Amino acid sequence: MRLIRNVLALIVLGIGVLWSLQGLGLVQGSFMTGQREWLYVGLVTMLVGLARPRLGEPLARVRGQRPFSPCGRRWIGAQRRDG
């Protein structure tokens, strides 16, 4: 799942780079070439591509903690000890 998320984020980042370069007029052959608004759209898209893998992680993992179960009593993945 993480691999898919990272690949999608790289694709979004690449699209943002392309749109930014078209907005600057460095990539020719499109209606977006030389239009300043595509530079800004591309920059925002690049930021989304950079932030998306990190935003997809659960908050507990970002902080380096193990996530709680919904009942809040046990750690997810903790083994049950009987007896």
mmCIF file of N, CA and C in Angstrom:
data_model
loop_
_atom_site.group_PDB
_atom_site.id
_atom_site.type_symbol
_atom_site.label_atom_id
_atom_site.label_comp_id
_atom_site.label_asym_id
_atom_site.label_seq_id
_atom_site.Cartn_x
_atom_site.Cartn_y
_atom_site.Cartn_z
ATOM 1 N N MET A 1 0.822 -1.190 0.000
ATOM 2 C CA MET A 1 0.000 0.000 0.000
ATOM 3 C C MET A 1 0.863 1.250 0.000
ATOM 4 N N ARG A 2 1.939 1.229 0.768
ATOM 5 C CA ARG A 2 2.823 2.385 0.819
ATOM 6 C C ARG A 2 3.479 2.623 -0.540
ATOM 7 N N LEU A 3 3.836 1.533 -1.229
ATOM 8 C CA LEU A 3 4.454 1.654 -2.548
ATOM 9 C C LEU A 3 3.506 2.332 -3.534
ATOM 10 N N ILE A 4 2.255 1.912 -3.527
ATOM 11 C CA ILE A 4 1.265 2.510 -4.424
ATOM 12 C C ILE A 4 1.093 3.995 -4.116
ATOM 13 N N ARG A 5 1.022 4.325 -2.837
ATOM 14 C CA ARG A 5 0.864 5.722 -2.426
ATOM 15 C C ARG A 5 2.062 6.558 -2.874
ATOM 16 N N ASN A 6 3.263 6.002 -2.740
ATOM 17 C CA ASN A 6 4.452 6.745 -3.149
ATOM 18 C C ASN A 6 4.532 6.905 -4.663
ATOM 19 N N VAL A 7 4.144 5.880 -5.401
ATOM 20 C CA VAL A 7 4.150 5.975 -6.865
ATOM 21 C C VAL A 7 3.144 7.025 -7.323
ATOM 22 N N LEU A 8 1.953 7.022 -6.740
ATOM 23 C CA LEU A 8 0.958 8.036 -7.093
ATOM 24 C C LEU A 8 1.435 9.439 -6.740
ATOM 25 N N ALA A 9 2.104 9.570 -5.609
ATOM 26 C CA ALA A 9 2.632 10.875 -5.220
ATOM 27 C C ALA A 9 3.705 11.339 -6.201
ATOM 28 N N LEU A 10 4.541 10.425 -6.687
ATOM 29 C CA LEU A 10 5.548 10.787 -7.686
ATOM 30 C C LEU A 10 4.915 11.200 -9.010
ATOM 31 N N ILE A 11 3.836 10.540 -9.379
ATOM 32 C CA ILE A 11 3.128 10.920 -10.604
ATOM 33 C C ILE A 11 2.539 12.321 -10.470
ATOM 34 N N VAL A 12 1.912 12.596 -9.336
ATOM 35 C CA VAL A 12 1.347 13.928 -9.094
ATOM 36 C C VAL A 12 2.461 14.977 -9.077
ATOM 37 N N LEU A 13 3.580 14.658 -8.468
ATOM 38 C CA LEU A 13 4.718 15.567 -8.438
ATOM 39 C C LEU A 13 5.223 15.842 -9.855
ATOM 40 N N GLY A 14 5.333 14.793 -10.661
ATOM 41 C CA GLY A 14 5.793 14.959 -12.040
ATOM 42 C C GLY A 14 4.853 15.803 -12.874
ATOM 43 N N ILE A 15 3.548 15.611 -12.681
ATOM 44 C CA ILE A 15 2.565 16.433 -13.391
ATOM 45 C C ILE A 15 2.703 17.891 -12.973
ATOM 46 N N GLY A 16 2.929 18.111 -11.682
ATOM 47 C CA GLY A 16 3.117 19.480 -11.200
ATOM 48 C C GLY A 16 4.350 20.136 -11.793
ATOM 49 N N VAL A 17 5.427 19.380 -11.919
ATOM 50 C CA VAL A 17 6.648 19.914 -12.536
ATOM 51 C C VAL A 17 6.375 20.272 -13.996
ATOM 52 N N LEU A 18 5.702 19.374 -14.706
ATOM 53 C CA LEU A 18 5.387 19.633 -16.112
ATOM 54 C C LEU A 18 4.532 20.880 -16.261
ATOM 55 N N TRP A 19 3.485 21.010 -15.466
ATOM 56 C CA TRP A 19 2.616 22.179 -15.557
ATOM 57 C C TRP A 19 3.371 23.460 -15.212
ATOM 58 N N SER A 20 4.273 23.391 -14.226
ATOM 59 C CA SER A 20 5.057 24.576 -13.869
ATOM 60 C C SER A 20 5.975 24.988 -15.010
ATOM 61 N N LEU A 21 6.622 24.010 -15.616
ATOM 62 C CA LEU A 21 7.511 24.321 -16.738
ATOM 63 C C LEU A 21 6.726 24.860 -17.934
ATOM 64 N N GLN A 22 5.534 24.354 -18.156
ATOM 65 C CA GLN A 22 4.703 24.889 -19.227
ATOM 66 C C GLN A 22 4.261 26.312 -18.901
ATOM 67 N N GLY A 23 3.945 26.555 -17.648
ATOM 68 C CA GLY A 23 3.552 27.902 -17.246
ATOM 69 C C GLY A 23 4.684 28.904 -17.410
ATOM 70 N N LEU A 24 5.917 28.452 -17.227
ATOM 71 C CA LEU A 24 7.075 29.318 -17.432
ATOM 72 C C LEU A 24 7.434 29.472 -18.910
ATOM 73 N N GLY A 25 6.855 28.630 -19.758
ATOM 74 C CA GLY A 25 7.150 28.692 -21.179
ATOM 75 C C GLY A 25 8.357 27.867 -21.583
ATOM 76 N N LEU A 26 8.837 26.998 -20.712
ATOM 77 C CA LEU A 26 10.006 26.176 -21.012
ATOM 78 C C LEU A 26 9.657 24.895 -21.755
ATOM 79 N N VAL A 27 8.398 24.465 -21.675
ATOM 80 C CA VAL A 27 7.918 23.308 -22.422
ATOM 81 C C VAL A 27 6.894 23.826 -23.422
ATOM 82 N N GLN A 28 7.144 23.593 -24.690
ATOM 83 C CA GLN A 28 6.312 24.135 -25.770
ATOM 84 C C GLN A 28 5.268 23.124 -26.229
ATOM 85 N N GLY A 29 4.301 23.601 -26.985
ATOM 86 C CA GLY A 29 3.356 22.733 -27.657
ATOM 87 C C GLY A 29 2.049 22.496 -26.932
ATOM 88 N N SER A 30 1.642 23.400 -26.075
ATOM 89 C CA SER A 30 0.408 23.225 -25.339
ATOM 90 C C SER A 30 -0.277 24.574 -25.175
ATOM 91 N N PHE A 31 -1.577 24.539 -24.920
ATOM 92 C CA PHE A 31 -2.292 25.791 -24.645
ATOM 93 C C PHE A 31 -1.845 26.409 -23.320
ATOM 94 N N MET A 32 -1.157 25.612 -22.482
ATOM 95 C CA MET A 32 -0.704 26.101 -21.178
ATOM 96 C C MET A 32 0.627 26.835 -21.265
ATOM 97 N N THR A 33 1.311 26.721 -22.399
ATOM 98 C CA THR A 33 2.646 27.298 -22.553
ATOM 99 C C THR A 33 2.597 28.811 -22.401
ATOM 100 N N GLY A 34 3.402 29.303 -21.480
ATOM 101 C CA GLY A 34 3.539 30.741 -21.279
ATOM 102 C C GLY A 34 2.416 31.377 -20.485
ATOM 103 N N GLN A 35 1.502 30.604 -19.954
ATOM 104 C CA GLN A 35 0.409 31.172 -19.172
ATOM 105 C C GLN A 35 0.736 31.037 -17.693
ATOM 106 N N ARG A 36 0.824 32.151 -17.019
ATOM 107 C CA ARG A 36 1.318 32.215 -15.649
ATOM 108 C C ARG A 36 0.489 31.406 -14.657
ATOM 109 N N GLU A 37 -0.820 31.299 -14.879
ATOM 110 C CA GLU A 37 -1.652 30.570 -13.912
ATOM 111 C C GLU A 37 -1.272 29.090 -13.845
ATOM 112 N N TRP A 38 -0.723 28.535 -14.935
ATOM 113 C CA TRP A 38 -0.314 27.135 -14.913
ATOM 114 C C TRP A 38 0.957 26.942 -14.102
ATOM 115 N N LEU A 39 1.744 27.988 -13.970
ATOM 116 C CA LEU A 39 2.889 27.925 -13.059
ATOM 117 C C LEU A 39 2.392 27.732 -11.631
ATOM 118 N N TYR A 40 1.399 28.503 -11.239
ATOM 119 C CA TYR A 40 0.881 28.416 -9.874
ATOM 120 C C TYR A 40 0.127 27.114 -9.624
ATOM 121 N N VAL A 41 -0.641 26.678 -10.618
ATOM 122 C CA VAL A 41 -1.338 25.396 -10.488
ATOM 123 C C VAL A 41 -0.310 24.271 -10.338
ATOM 124 N N GLY A 42 0.762 24.341 -11.119
ATOM 125 C CA GLY A 42 1.818 23.335 -11.033
ATOM 126 C C GLY A 42 2.527 23.339 -9.690
ATOM 127 N N LEU A 43 2.776 24.528 -9.140
ATOM 128 C CA LEU A 43 3.426 24.609 -7.828
ATOM 129 C C LEU A 43 2.558 23.996 -6.734
ATOM 130 N N VAL A 44 1.260 24.283 -6.774
ATOM 131 C CA VAL A 44 0.350 23.698 -5.782
ATOM 132 C C VAL A 44 0.292 22.184 -5.953
ATOM 133 N N THR A 45 0.260 21.727 -7.200
ATOM 134 C CA THR A 45 0.230 20.289 -7.466
ATOM 135 C C THR A 45 1.499 19.614 -6.961
ATOM 136 N N MET A 46 2.638 20.266 -7.135
ATOM 137 C CA MET A 46 3.891 19.705 -6.616
ATOM 138 C C MET A 46 3.861 19.605 -5.096
ATOM 139 N N LEU A 47 3.314 20.612 -4.431
ATOM 140 C CA LEU A 47 3.209 20.565 -2.969
ATOM 141 C C LEU A 47 2.315 19.420 -2.520
ATOM 142 N N VAL A 48 1.221 19.197 -3.244
ATOM 143 C CA VAL A 48 0.337 18.077 -2.924
ATOM 144 C C VAL A 48 1.086 16.755 -3.116
ATOM 145 N N GLY A 49 1.850 16.642 -4.189
ATOM 146 C CA GLY A 49 2.616 15.432 -4.447
ATOM 147 C C GLY A 49 3.682 15.177 -3.388
ATOM 148 N N LEU A 50 4.256 16.247 -2.860
ATOM 149 C CA LEU A 50 5.260 16.092 -1.810
ATOM 150 C C LEU A 50 4.642 15.769 -0.458
ATOM 151 N N ALA A 51 3.480 16.337 -0.184
ATOM 152 C CA ALA A 51 2.864 16.171 1.134
ATOM 153 C C ALA A 51 2.026 14.904 1.233
ATOM 154 N N ARG A 52 1.546 14.394 0.142
ATOM 155 C CA ARG A 52 0.597 13.279 0.179
ATOM 156 C C ARG A 52 1.121 12.012 0.849
ATOM 157 N N PRO A 53 2.346 11.558 0.593
ATOM 158 C CA PRO A 53 2.775 10.329 1.274
ATOM 159 C C PRO A 53 2.795 10.490 2.800
ATOM 160 N N ARG A 54 3.163 11.653 3.274
ATOM 161 C CA ARG A 54 3.241 11.889 4.715
ATOM 162 C C ARG A 54 1.849 12.026 5.322
ATOM 163 N N LEU A 55 0.929 12.656 4.590
ATOM 164 C CA LEU A 55 -0.429 12.836 5.110
ATOM 165 C C LEU A 55 -1.198 11.528 5.159
ATOM 166 N N GLY A 56 -0.797 10.561 4.339
ATOM 167 C CA GLY A 56 -1.483 9.288 4.314
ATOM 168 C C GLY A 56 -1.153 8.384 5.484
ATOM 169 N N GLU A 57 -0.069 8.665 6.181
ATOM 170 C CA GLU A 57 0.328 7.847 7.325
ATOM 171 C C GLU A 57 -0.579 8.134 8.512
ATOM 172 N N PRO A 58 -0.930 7.129 9.281
ATOM 173 C CA PRO A 58 -1.687 7.388 10.508
ATOM 174 C C PRO A 58 -0.872 8.276 11.456
ATOM 175 N N LEU A 59 -1.561 9.108 12.190
ATOM 176 C CA LEU A 59 -0.889 10.066 13.063
ATOM 177 C C LEU A 59 0.024 9.376 14.067
ATOM 178 N N ALA A 60 -0.383 8.245 14.591
ATOM 179 C CA ALA A 60 0.442 7.540 15.573
ATOM 180 C C ALA A 60 1.766 7.090 14.959
ATOM 181 N N ARG A 61 1.751 6.665 13.715
ATOM 182 C CA ARG A 61 2.991 6.237 13.076
ATOM 183 C C ARG A 61 3.912 7.403 12.789
ATOM 184 N N VAL A 62 3.341 8.546 12.462
ATOM 185 C CA VAL A 62 4.150 9.732 12.210
ATOM 186 C C VAL A 62 4.902 10.115 13.478
ATOM 187 N N ARG A 63 4.266 9.972 14.614
ATOM 188 C CA ARG A 63 4.890 10.309 15.888
ATOM 189 C C ARG A 63 5.743 9.173 16.443
ATOM 190 N N GLY A 64 5.764 8.035 15.773
ATOM 191 C CA GLY A 64 6.582 6.917 16.223
ATOM 192 C C GLY A 64 5.936 6.076 17.300
ATOM 193 N N GLN A 65 4.633 6.205 17.480
ATOM 194 C CA GLN A 65 3.931 5.427 18.490
ATOM 195 C C GLN A 65 3.135 4.322 17.819
ATOM 196 N N ARG A 66 2.732 3.345 18.586
ATOM 197 C CA ARG A 66 1.860 2.298 18.065
ATOM 198 C C ARG A 66 0.417 2.746 18.226
ATOM 199 N N PRO A 67 -0.437 2.478 17.236
ATOM 200 C CA PRO A 67 -1.831 2.929 17.331
ATOM 201 C C PRO A 67 -2.634 2.110 18.338
ATOM 202 N N PHE A 68 -3.598 2.770 18.977
ATOM 203 C CA PHE A 68 -4.501 2.110 19.910
ATOM 204 C C PHE A 68 -5.629 1.438 19.158
ATOM 205 N N SER A 69 -6.212 0.448 19.788
ATOM 206 C CA SER A 69 -7.420 -0.155 19.235
ATOM 207 C C SER A 69 -8.580 0.802 19.496
ATOM 208 N N PRO A 70 -9.704 0.610 18.823
ATOM 209 C CA PRO A 70 -10.842 1.515 19.028
ATOM 210 C C PRO A 70 -11.338 1.555 20.470
ATOM 211 N N CYS A 71 -11.200 0.454 21.213
ATOM 212 C CA CYS A 71 -11.669 0.471 22.597
ATOM 213 C C CYS A 71 -10.679 1.180 23.513
ATOM 214 N N GLY A 72 -9.461 1.408 23.053
ATOM 215 C CA GLY A 72 -8.488 2.161 23.822
ATOM 216 C C GLY A 72 -7.795 1.381 24.919
ATOM 217 N N ARG A 73 -8.052 0.081 25.049
ATOM 218 C CA ARG A 73 -7.463 -0.693 26.143
ATOM 219 C C ARG A 73 -6.205 -1.444 25.737
ATOM 220 N N ARG A 74 -6.175 -1.898 24.525
ATOM 221 C CA ARG A 74 -5.072 -2.751 24.098
ATOM 222 C C ARG A 74 -4.414 -2.148 22.866
ATOM 223 N N TRP A 75 -3.166 -2.446 22.697
ATOM 224 C CA TRP A 75 -2.466 -2.077 21.485
ATOM 225 C C TRP A 75 -2.942 -2.963 20.350
ATOM 226 N N ILE A 76 -3.041 -2.416 19.168
ATOM 227 C CA ILE A 76 -3.366 -3.224 18.008
ATOM 228 C C ILE A 76 -2.204 -4.168 17.769
ATOM 229 N N GLY A 77 -2.481 -5.420 17.589
ATOM 230 C CA GLY A 77 -1.437 -6.398 17.346
ATOM 231 C C GLY A 77 -0.855 -7.013 18.610
ATOM 232 N N ALA A 78 -1.316 -6.549 19.753
ATOM 233 C CA ALA A 78 -0.817 -7.124 21.008
ATOM 234 C C ALA A 78 -1.373 -8.537 21.168
ATOM 235 N N GLN A 79 -0.564 -9.398 21.683
ATOM 236 C CA GLN A 79 -1.000 -10.795 21.870
ATOM 237 C C GLN A 79 -1.796 -10.914 23.154
ATOM 238 N N ARG A 80 -2.789 -11.736 23.093
ATOM 239 C CA ARG A 80 -3.616 -11.986 24.270
ATOM 240 C C ARG A 80 -2.929 -13.008 25.160
ATOM 241 N N ARG A 81 -2.887 -12.718 26.442
ATOM 242 C CA ARG A 81 -2.268 -13.626 27.394
ATOM 243 C C ARG A 81 -3.346 -14.240 28.286
ATOM 244 N N ASP A 82 -3.543 -15.507 28.154
ATOM 245 C CA ASP A 82 -4.531 -16.214 28.989
ATOM 246 C C ASP A 82 -3.799 -17.006 30.057
ATOM 247 N N GLY A 83 -4.295 -16.889 31.259
ATOM 248 C CA GLY A 83 -3.816 -17.758 32.335
ATOM 249 C C GLY A 83 -2.631 -17.287 32.960
#
